[in-house]
mmCIF file of C-alpha atoms in Angstrom:
data_model
loop_
_atom_site.group_PDB
_atom_site.id
_atom_site.type_symbol
_atom_site.label_atom_id
_atom_site.label_comp_id
_atom_site.label_asym_id
_atom_site.label_seq_id
_atom_site.Cartn_x
_atom_site.Cartn_y
_atom_site.Cartn_z
ATOM 1 C CA MET A 1 0.000 0.000 0.000
ATOM 2 C CA PRO A 2 1.415 3.446 -0.859
ATOM 3 C CA ASN A 3 2.598 5.674 1.950
ATOM 4 C CA LEU A 4 0.054 8.366 2.884
ATOM 5 C CA GLN A 5 2.772 10.875 3.716
ATOM 6 C CA GLY A 6 4.467 10.280 0.365
ATOM 7 C CA VAL A 7 1.224 10.930 -1.540
ATOM 8 C CA ARG A 8 0.699 14.167 0.396
ATOM 9 C CA ARG A 9 4.219 15.301 -0.508
ATOM 10 C CA ARG A 10 3.532 14.576 -4.173
ATOM 11 C CA ILE A 11 0.295 16.571 -4.057
ATOM 12 C CA LYS A 12 2.111 19.520 -2.494
ATOM 13 C CA ALA A 13 4.870 19.355 -5.134
ATOM 14 C CA VAL A 14 2.385 19.248 -8.018
ATOM 15 C CA LYS A 15 0.451 22.179 -6.522
ATOM 16 C CA ASN A 16 3.636 24.227 -6.342
ATOM 17 C CA MET A 17 4.404 23.309 -9.948
ATOM 18 C CA ARG A 18 0.900 24.366 -11.002
ATOM 19 C CA GLN A 19 1.414 27.766 -9.382
ATOM 20 C CA ILE A 20 4.595 28.223 -11.440
ATOM 21 C CA THR A 21 2.939 27.218 -14.711
ATOM 22 C CA LYS A 22 -0.027 29.512 -14.008
ATOM 23 C CA SER A 23 2.289 32.458 -13.354
ATOM 24 C CA TYR A 24 4.232 31.708 -16.562
ATOM 25 C CA LYS A 25 0.943 31.591 -18.452
ATOM 26 C CA LEU A 26 -0.112 35.013 -17.121
ATOM 27 C CA VAL A 27 3.272 36.557 -17.948
ATOM 28 C CA SER A 28 3.235 35.098 -21.457
ATOM 29 C CA ALA A 29 -0.339 36.277 -22.019
ATOM 30 C CA SER A 30 0.685 39.824 -21.102
ATOM 31 C CA LYS A 31 3.758 39.716 -23.339
ATOM 32 C CA LEU A 32 1.767 38.115 -26.147
ATOM 33 C CA ARG A 33 -0.678 41.015 -26.216
ATOM 34 C CA ARG A 34 2.115 43.545 -26.697
ATOM 35 C CA ALA A 35 3.950 41.351 -29.217
ATOM 36 C CA GLN A 36 0.763 40.791 -31.197
ATOM 37 C CA GLU A 37 0.146 44.539 -31.338
ATOM 38 C CA ARG A 38 3.654 45.094 -32.727
ATOM 39 C CA VAL A 39 3.207 42.371 -35.352
ATOM 40 C CA THR A 40 -0.168 43.715 -36.427
ATOM 41 C CA ALA A 41 1.195 47.245 -36.676
ATOM 42 C CA SER A 42 4.270 46.255 -38.711
ATOM 43 C CA ARG A 43 2.646 43.958 -41.272
ATOM 44 C CA PRO A 44 1.113 46.743 -43.435
ATOM 45 C CA TYR A 45 4.499 48.481 -43.644
ATOM 46 C CA ALA A 46 6.241 45.238 -44.640
ATOM 47 C CA ARG A 47 3.639 44.516 -47.311
ATOM 48 C CA LYS A 48 3.894 48.038 -48.707
ATOM 49 C CA MET A 49 7.675 47.784 -48.774
ATOM 50 C CA GLN A 50 7.446 44.572 -50.802
ATOM 51 C CA GLU A 51 4.919 46.115 -53.163
ATOM 52 C CA VAL A 52 6.992 49.245 -53.783
ATOM 53 C CA LEU A 53 10.164 47.202 -54.283
ATOM 54 C CA HIS A 54 8.437 44.933 -56.791
ATOM 55 C CA ASN A 55 7.044 47.878 -58.758
ATOM 56 C CA LEU A 56 10.427 49.597 -58.812
ATOM 57 C CA ALA A 57 12.151 46.401 -59.919
ATOM 58 C CA ALA A 58 9.600 46.005 -62.711
ATOM 59 C CA ALA A 59 10.131 49.621 -63.815
ATOM 60 C CA THR A 60 13.958 49.385 -63.817
ATOM 61 C CA THR A 61 14.701 46.246 -65.803
ATOM 62 C CA ASP A 62 18.182 47.498 -66.687
ATOM 63 C CA PHE A 63 19.195 47.895 -63.032
ATOM 64 C CA THR A 64 21.737 45.394 -61.659
ATOM 65 C CA SER A 65 22.725 44.876 -58.062
ATOM 66 C CA PRO A 66 24.717 42.148 -56.254
ATOM 67 C CA LEU A 67 21.685 41.720 -54.001
ATOM 68 C CA MET A 68 19.482 40.738 -56.972
ATOM 69 C CA GLU A 69 21.872 38.622 -59.045
ATOM 70 C CA GLU A 70 21.166 34.898 -59.060
ATOM 71 C CA ARG A 71 24.181 32.730 -58.221
ATOM 72 C CA THR A 72 24.621 29.175 -59.410
ATOM 73 C CA GLY A 73 26.613 27.801 -56.477
ATOM 74 C CA ASN A 74 25.445 25.413 -53.780
ATOM 75 C CA ARG A 75 26.260 27.413 -50.651
ATOM 76 C CA THR A 76 23.272 28.336 -48.488
ATOM 77 C CA LEU A 77 23.138 30.460 -45.360
ATOM 78 C CA LEU A 78 20.136 29.754 -43.109
ATOM 79 C CA VAL A 79 19.116 32.422 -40.599
ATOM 80 C CA LEU A 80 17.411 30.429 -37.833
ATOM 81 C CA MET A 81 15.296 32.337 -35.295
ATOM 82 C CA THR A 82 14.547 30.389 -32.119
ATOM 83 C CA ALA A 83 13.847 31.364 -28.523
ATOM 84 C CA ASP A 84 16.388 32.056 -25.802
ATOM 85 C CA LYS A 85 14.281 30.173 -23.249
ATOM 86 C CA GLY A 86 12.355 26.926 -23.133
ATOM 87 C CA LEU A 87 8.961 25.982 -21.674
ATOM 88 C CA CYS A 88 7.235 26.909 -24.933
ATOM 89 C CA GLY A 89 6.055 23.523 -26.126
ATOM 90 C CA ALA A 90 7.257 22.391 -29.543
ATOM 91 C CA PHE A 91 8.153 25.910 -30.721
ATOM 92 C CA ASN A 92 11.932 25.455 -30.786
ATOM 93 C CA ALA A 93 11.714 21.792 -31.807
ATOM 94 C CA ASN A 94 9.610 22.611 -34.879
ATOM 95 C CA LEU A 95 12.089 25.243 -36.077
ATOM 96 C CA ILE A 96 15.072 22.962 -35.517
ATOM 97 C CA ARG A 97 13.250 20.113 -37.237
ATOM 98 C CA ALA A 98 12.593 22.369 -40.244
ATOM 99 C CA VAL A 99 16.338 23.035 -40.584
ATOM 100 C CA GLN A 100 17.109 19.330 -40.279
ATOM 101 C CA GLN A 101 14.505 18.557 -42.928
ATOM 102 C CA TYR A 102 16.058 21.188 -45.203
ATOM 103 C CA LEU A 103 19.443 19.508 -44.774
ATOM 104 C CA THR A 104 17.884 16.146 -45.635
ATOM 105 C CA ASP A 105 16.080 17.496 -48.704
ATOM 106 C CA HIS A 106 19.189 19.317 -50.019
ATOM 107 C CA PRO A 107 22.100 16.930 -49.438
ATOM 108 C CA ASN A 108 24.254 18.558 -52.136
ATOM 109 C CA GLU A 109 24.149 22.037 -50.598
ATOM 110 C CA ARG A 110 26.813 23.337 -48.245
ATOM 111 C CA VAL A 111 24.748 24.877 -45.456
ATOM 112 C CA GLU A 112 25.923 27.339 -42.836
ATOM 113 C CA LEU A 113 23.900 28.948 -40.065
ATOM 114 C CA VAL A 114 23.278 32.327 -38.527
ATOM 115 C CA VAL A 115 21.381 31.613 -35.313
ATOM 116 C CA VAL A 116 19.224 34.063 -33.403
ATOM 117 C CA GLY A 117 18.338 32.558 -30.041
ATOM 118 C CA ARG A 118 20.097 30.396 -27.497
ATOM 119 C CA LYS A 119 18.126 27.191 -28.153
ATOM 120 C CA GLY A 120 19.045 26.959 -31.820
ATOM 121 C CA ARG A 121 22.648 27.886 -31.077
ATOM 122 C CA ASP A 122 23.025 25.238 -28.362
ATOM 123 C CA PHE A 123 21.460 22.519 -30.533
ATOM 124 C CA PHE A 124 23.509 23.046 -33.694
ATOM 125 C CA ARG A 125 26.708 23.803 -31.811
ATOM 126 C CA ARG A 126 26.786 20.100 -30.935
ATOM 127 C CA ARG A 127 26.292 19.156 -34.603
ATOM 128 C CA ASN A 128 28.732 19.352 -37.468
ATOM 129 C CA ILE A 129 27.165 22.469 -39.003
ATOM 130 C CA PRO A 130 29.183 25.723 -39.226
ATOM 131 C CA ILE A 131 27.694 28.732 -37.414
ATOM 132 C CA ARG A 132 28.816 32.026 -38.983
ATOM 133 C CA ARG A 133 27.096 34.362 -36.507
ATOM 134 C CA GLU A 134 25.110 33.957 -33.305
ATOM 135 C CA TYR A 135 22.831 36.401 -31.507
ATOM 136 C CA VAL A 136 21.595 35.478 -28.036
ATOM 137 C CA ASN A 137 19.355 37.368 -25.600
ATOM 138 C CA VAL A 138 17.916 39.366 -28.504
ATOM 139 C CA THR A 139 14.294 38.279 -28.268
ATOM 140 C CA ALA A 140 14.373 37.748 -24.492
ATOM 141 C CA LYS A 141 13.740 41.466 -24.005
ATOM 142 C CA THR A 142 11.983 44.234 -25.875
ATOM 143 C CA PHE A 143 14.099 45.110 -28.911
ATOM 144 C CA GLY A 144 14.002 47.870 -31.467
ATOM 145 C CA TYR A 145 14.623 48.284 -35.162
ATOM 146 C CA GLU A 146 18.339 48.799 -34.570
ATOM 147 C CA VAL A 147 18.695 45.069 -33.806
ATOM 148 C CA ALA A 148 17.374 44.213 -37.280
ATOM 149 C CA VAL A 149 19.747 46.797 -38.778
ATOM 150 C CA GLU A 150 22.724 45.143 -37.066
ATOM 151 C CA ILE A 151 21.747 41.638 -38.184
ATOM 152 C CA ALA A 152 20.985 42.844 -41.725
ATOM 153 C CA GLN A 153 24.357 44.595 -41.989
ATOM 154 C CA ASP A 154 26.167 41.424 -40.894
ATOM 155 C CA LEU A 155 24.214 39.356 -43.419
ATOM 156 C CA LEU A 156 24.983 41.805 -46.214
ATOM 157 C CA ASN A 157 28.681 41.737 -45.318
ATOM 158 C CA ILE A 158 28.668 37.932 -45.398
ATOM 159 C CA TYR A 159 26.696 37.809 -48.656
ATOM 160 C CA GLU A 160 28.898 40.361 -50.393
ATOM 161 C CA GLY A 161 32.109 38.786 -49.098
ATOM 162 C CA ALA A 162 33.084 41.527 -46.643
ATOM 163 C CA ALA A 163 33.803 39.059 -43.838
ATOM 164 C CA ALA A 164 35.051 39.950 -40.405
ATOM 165 C CA GLU A 165 38.761 39.937 -39.688
ATOM 166 C CA GLU A 166 38.533 36.968 -37.331
ATOM 167 C CA GLU A 167 37.267 34.712 -40.139
ATOM 168 C CA THR A 168 40.228 32.976 -41.728
ATOM 169 C CA VAL A 169 38.276 31.827 -44.773
ATOM 170 C CA ALA A 170 35.489 34.113 -45.974
ATOM 171 C CA VAL A 171 33.231 32.238 -48.379
ATOM 172 C CA ARG A 172 30.277 34.046 -49.868
ATOM 173 C CA PRO A 173 26.977 32.149 -49.728
ATOM 174 C CA ASP A 174 24.936 31.891 -52.892
ATOM 175 C CA ARG A 175 21.633 32.419 -51.128
ATOM 176 C CA VAL A 176 20.348 33.446 -47.708
ATOM 177 C CA CYS A 177 17.087 32.042 -46.295
ATOM 178 C CA LEU A 178 15.097 32.970 -43.203
ATOM 179 C CA VAL A 179 13.749 30.206 -40.951
ATOM 180 C CA TYR A 180 11.193 31.565 -38.488
ATOM 181 C CA ALA A 181 7.706 30.970 -37.079
ATOM 182 C CA GLU A 182 4.928 33.087 -38.545
ATOM 183 C CA PHE A 183 2.356 34.090 -35.943
ATOM 184 C CA ARG A 184 -1.233 33.130 -36.711
ATOM 185 C CA SER A 185 -2.799 32.853 -33.260
ATOM 186 C CA ALA A 186 -1.886 31.854 -29.725
ATOM 187 C CA ILE A 187 -2.244 28.186 -30.680
ATOM 188 C CA SER A 188 -1.110 28.337 -34.301
ATOM 189 C CA GLN A 189 2.388 29.144 -35.557
ATOM 190 C CA ILE A 190 3.575 28.278 -39.065
ATOM 191 C CA VAL A 191 7.258 27.546 -39.722
ATOM 192 C CA ARG A 192 8.471 29.492 -42.757
ATOM 193 C CA ILE A 193 11.609 29.055 -44.857
ATOM 194 C CA GLU A 194 11.833 32.057 -47.176
ATOM 195 C CA GLN A 195 14.634 33.252 -49.408
ATOM 196 C CA LEU A 196 15.995 36.612 -48.326
ATOM 197 C CA LEU A 197 18.914 36.991 -50.724
ATOM 198 C CA PRO A 198 19.178 37.384 -53.613
ATOM 199 C CA VAL A 199 16.078 39.552 -53.754
ATOM 200 C CA GLY A 200 13.837 38.337 -56.553
ATOM 201 C CA ARG A 201 11.873 40.564 -58.858
ATOM 202 C CA GLN A 202 8.675 39.416 -57.154
ATOM 203 C CA ALA A 203 9.977 40.331 -53.672
ATOM 204 C CA GLY A 204 7.863 37.974 -51.627
ATOM 205 C CA ARG A 205 4.453 36.345 -51.480
ATOM 206 C CA GLU A 206 2.473 39.592 -51.196
ATOM 207 C CA ALA A 207 4.182 41.032 -54.251
ATOM 208 C CA GLU A 208 3.066 38.052 -56.315
ATOM 209 C CA SER A 209 -0.580 38.972 -55.764
ATOM 210 C CA SER A 210 0.041 42.641 -56.487
ATOM 211 C CA ALA A 211 1.748 41.701 -59.768
ATOM 212 C CA MET A 212 -1.633 40.701 -61.183
ATOM 213 C CA SER A 213 -2.736 44.330 -61.262
ATOM 214 C CA ALA A 214 -1.185 47.182 -63.231
ATOM 215 C CA PRO A 215 1.753 48.803 -61.387
ATOM 216 C CA PRO A 216 1.140 52.357 -60.168
ATOM 217 C CA ASP A 217 2.602 55.256 -62.081
ATOM 218 C CA TYR A 218 5.102 56.707 -59.631
ATOM 219 C CA ILE A 219 6.553 60.199 -59.870
ATOM 220 C CA TYR A 220 10.296 59.853 -59.236
ATOM 221 C CA GLU A 221 12.355 62.661 -57.710
ATOM 222 C CA GLN A 222 15.508 60.598 -58.231
ATOM 223 C CA PRO A 223 16.139 57.998 -60.939
ATOM 224 C CA PRO A 224 14.351 54.705 -60.223
ATOM 225 C CA ALA A 225 17.658 52.826 -60.212
ATOM 226 C CA GLU A 226 19.037 55.071 -57.449
ATOM 227 C CA ILE A 227 15.890 54.661 -55.370
ATOM 228 C CA LEU A 228 15.955 50.898 -55.820
ATOM 229 C CA GLY A 229 19.616 50.746 -54.805
ATOM 230 C CA ARG A 230 18.831 52.561 -51.563
ATOM 231 C CA LEU A 231 15.649 50.595 -50.971
ATOM 232 C CA LEU A 232 17.209 47.132 -51.196
ATOM 233 C CA PRO A 233 19.165 47.284 -47.881
ATOM 234 C CA ARG A 234 16.124 48.790 -46.163
ATOM 235 C CA PHE A 235 14.013 45.935 -47.527
ATOM 236 C CA ILE A 236 16.415 43.386 -46.005
ATOM 237 C CA GLU A 237 16.215 45.179 -42.650
ATOM 238 C CA THR A 238 12.414 45.222 -42.816
ATOM 239 C CA CYS A 239 12.210 41.500 -43.586
ATOM 240 C CA ILE A 240 14.475 40.635 -40.659
ATOM 241 C CA PHE A 241 12.616 42.950 -38.288
ATOM 242 C CA GLN A 242 9.265 41.481 -39.335
ATOM 243 C CA ALA A 243 10.587 37.923 -38.893
ATOM 244 C CA LEU A 244 11.844 38.813 -35.403
ATOM 245 C CA LEU A 245 8.455 40.241 -34.437
ATOM 246 C CA GLU A 246 6.665 37.182 -35.818
ATOM 247 C CA SER A 247 9.043 34.873 -33.948
ATOM 248 C CA VAL A 248 8.604 36.671 -30.611
ATOM 249 C CA ALA A 249 4.808 36.654 -30.866
ATOM 250 C CA SER A 250 4.861 32.978 -31.826
ATOM 251 C CA GLU A 251 7.120 32.169 -28.881
ATOM 252 C CA HIS A 252 4.835 33.852 -26.349
ATOM 253 C CA GLY A 253 1.764 32.240 -27.887
ATOM 254 C CA ALA A 254 3.365 28.795 -27.782
ATOM 255 C CA ARG A 255 4.519 29.318 -24.181
ATOM 256 C CA MET A 256 1.081 30.484 -23.067
ATOM 257 C CA ALA A 257 -0.573 27.441 -24.664
ATOM 258 C CA ALA A 258 2.041 25.084 -23.212
ATOM 259 C CA MET A 259 1.713 26.519 -19.700
ATOM 260 C CA ASP A 260 -2.081 26.357 -19.901
ATOM 261 C CA ALA A 261 -1.892 22.687 -20.877
ATOM 262 C CA ALA A 262 0.627 22.044 -18.086
ATOM 263 C CA SER A 263 -1.668 23.706 -15.532
ATOM 264 C CA ARG A 264 -4.633 21.607 -16.637
ATOM 265 C CA ASN A 265 -2.538 18.430 -16.541
ATOM 266 C CA ALA A 266 -1.329 19.338 -13.047
ATOM 267 C CA GLY A 267 -4.943 19.745 -11.956
ATOM 268 C CA GLU A 268 -5.743 16.266 -13.252
ATOM 269 C CA VAL A 269 -2.710 14.813 -11.448
ATOM 270 C CA ILE A 270 -3.763 16.525 -8.209
ATOM 271 C CA ALA A 271 -7.298 15.134 -8.541
ATOM 272 C CA ASN A 272 -5.972 11.601 -9.104
ATOM 273 C CA LEU A 273 -3.523 11.857 -6.207
ATOM 274 C CA THR A 274 -6.229 13.239 -3.920
ATOM 275 C CA LEU A 275 -8.490 10.318 -4.820
ATOM 276 C CA ALA A 276 -5.647 7.890 -4.102
ATOM 277 C CA MET A 277 -4.936 9.643 -0.782
ATOM 278 C CA ASN A 278 -8.586 9.377 0.264
ATOM 279 C CA ARG A 279 -8.601 5.678 -0.585
ATOM 280 C CA ILE A 280 -5.470 5.128 1.491
ATOM 281 C CA ARG A 281 -7.000 6.997 4.428
ATOM 282 C CA GLN A 282 -10.236 5.042 4.082
ATOM 283 C CA ALA A 283 -8.329 1.778 4.011
ATOM 284 C CA ALA A 284 -6.340 2.796 7.096
ATOM 285 C CA ILE A 285 -9.515 3.744 8.999
ATOM 286 C CA THR A 286 -11.169 0.486 7.981
ATOM 287 C CA ASN A 287 -8.172 -1.475 9.257
ATOM 288 C CA GLU A 288 -8.262 0.379 12.565
ATOM 289 C CA ILE A 289 -11.982 -0.348 12.969
ATOM 290 C CA ILE A 290 -11.380 -4.018 12.201
ATOM 291 C CA GLU A 291 -8.598 -4.121 14.809
ATOM 292 C CA VAL A 292 -10.830 -2.495 17.440
ATOM 293 C CA VAL A 293 -13.722 -4.831 16.723
ATOM 294 C CA SER A 294 -11.409 -7.834 16.715
ATOM 295 C CA GLY A 295 -9.939 -6.760 20.074
ATOM 296 C CA ALA A 296 -13.366 -6.234 21.598
ATOM 297 C CA ALA A 297 -14.485 -9.633 20.377
ATOM 298 C CA ALA A 298 -11.404 -11.237 21.869
ATOM 299 C CA LEU A 299 -12.193 -9.742 25.294
#
């Protein structure tokens, strides 16, 4: 028969754990609201940036830029955006699994990583995959646009071959892809693998739909080629900033859902342990009554 004191200790431990998961859920719900507001506010700007870039690229067919030239090599740089903390369900595992699936589907490509987040960095550091850059504790706090500017500048330097001095061998990748979680709702996050560089003439999924209509007739103060040359780096920064916002909102949504499920599971465990404790107590009382009756009968 299980020990009554041991069951009581287990109930107390599970109750303490449920308090922790409930507090994590409340914190994540508060952070999710703010992160969702930032994502919702930034999406129209990102879509408009893609639309303007597509229209400019269509109007300047004679414009050439290293950021738009297709390369025929097999070197790929994946920018993986994971969380710095755990306790968010399958959020980090899904992103890491997407990178592993990409490696399986493209065995002939030489893949390197730029990791944003401690979980992705710690996982692939133990694997035989080169990590060109790592950014930790970026999404663990409220960040601004300057973070995206820093990451975008590093990616442009790597893509154009302007490597840092500490790199002994600076090899330019032929393409750069973003791997992040797109926020849909608190319980739905979609893993995306999207090409960032070179920038195509369609400039993203939203630009493909806008290409069906006639492009607007812009009035240019500067030549379109000059505007497009200045707009390309800003477009890279915007894509990275939007991916960071999507990833943070997805992380908080996944953590809130995971902590809610953990709290409900803890409640079920407490109910089962309480039922077991009551049965043990009832059995102990029954045994005591039997002993008393047996003693009285013996007298």
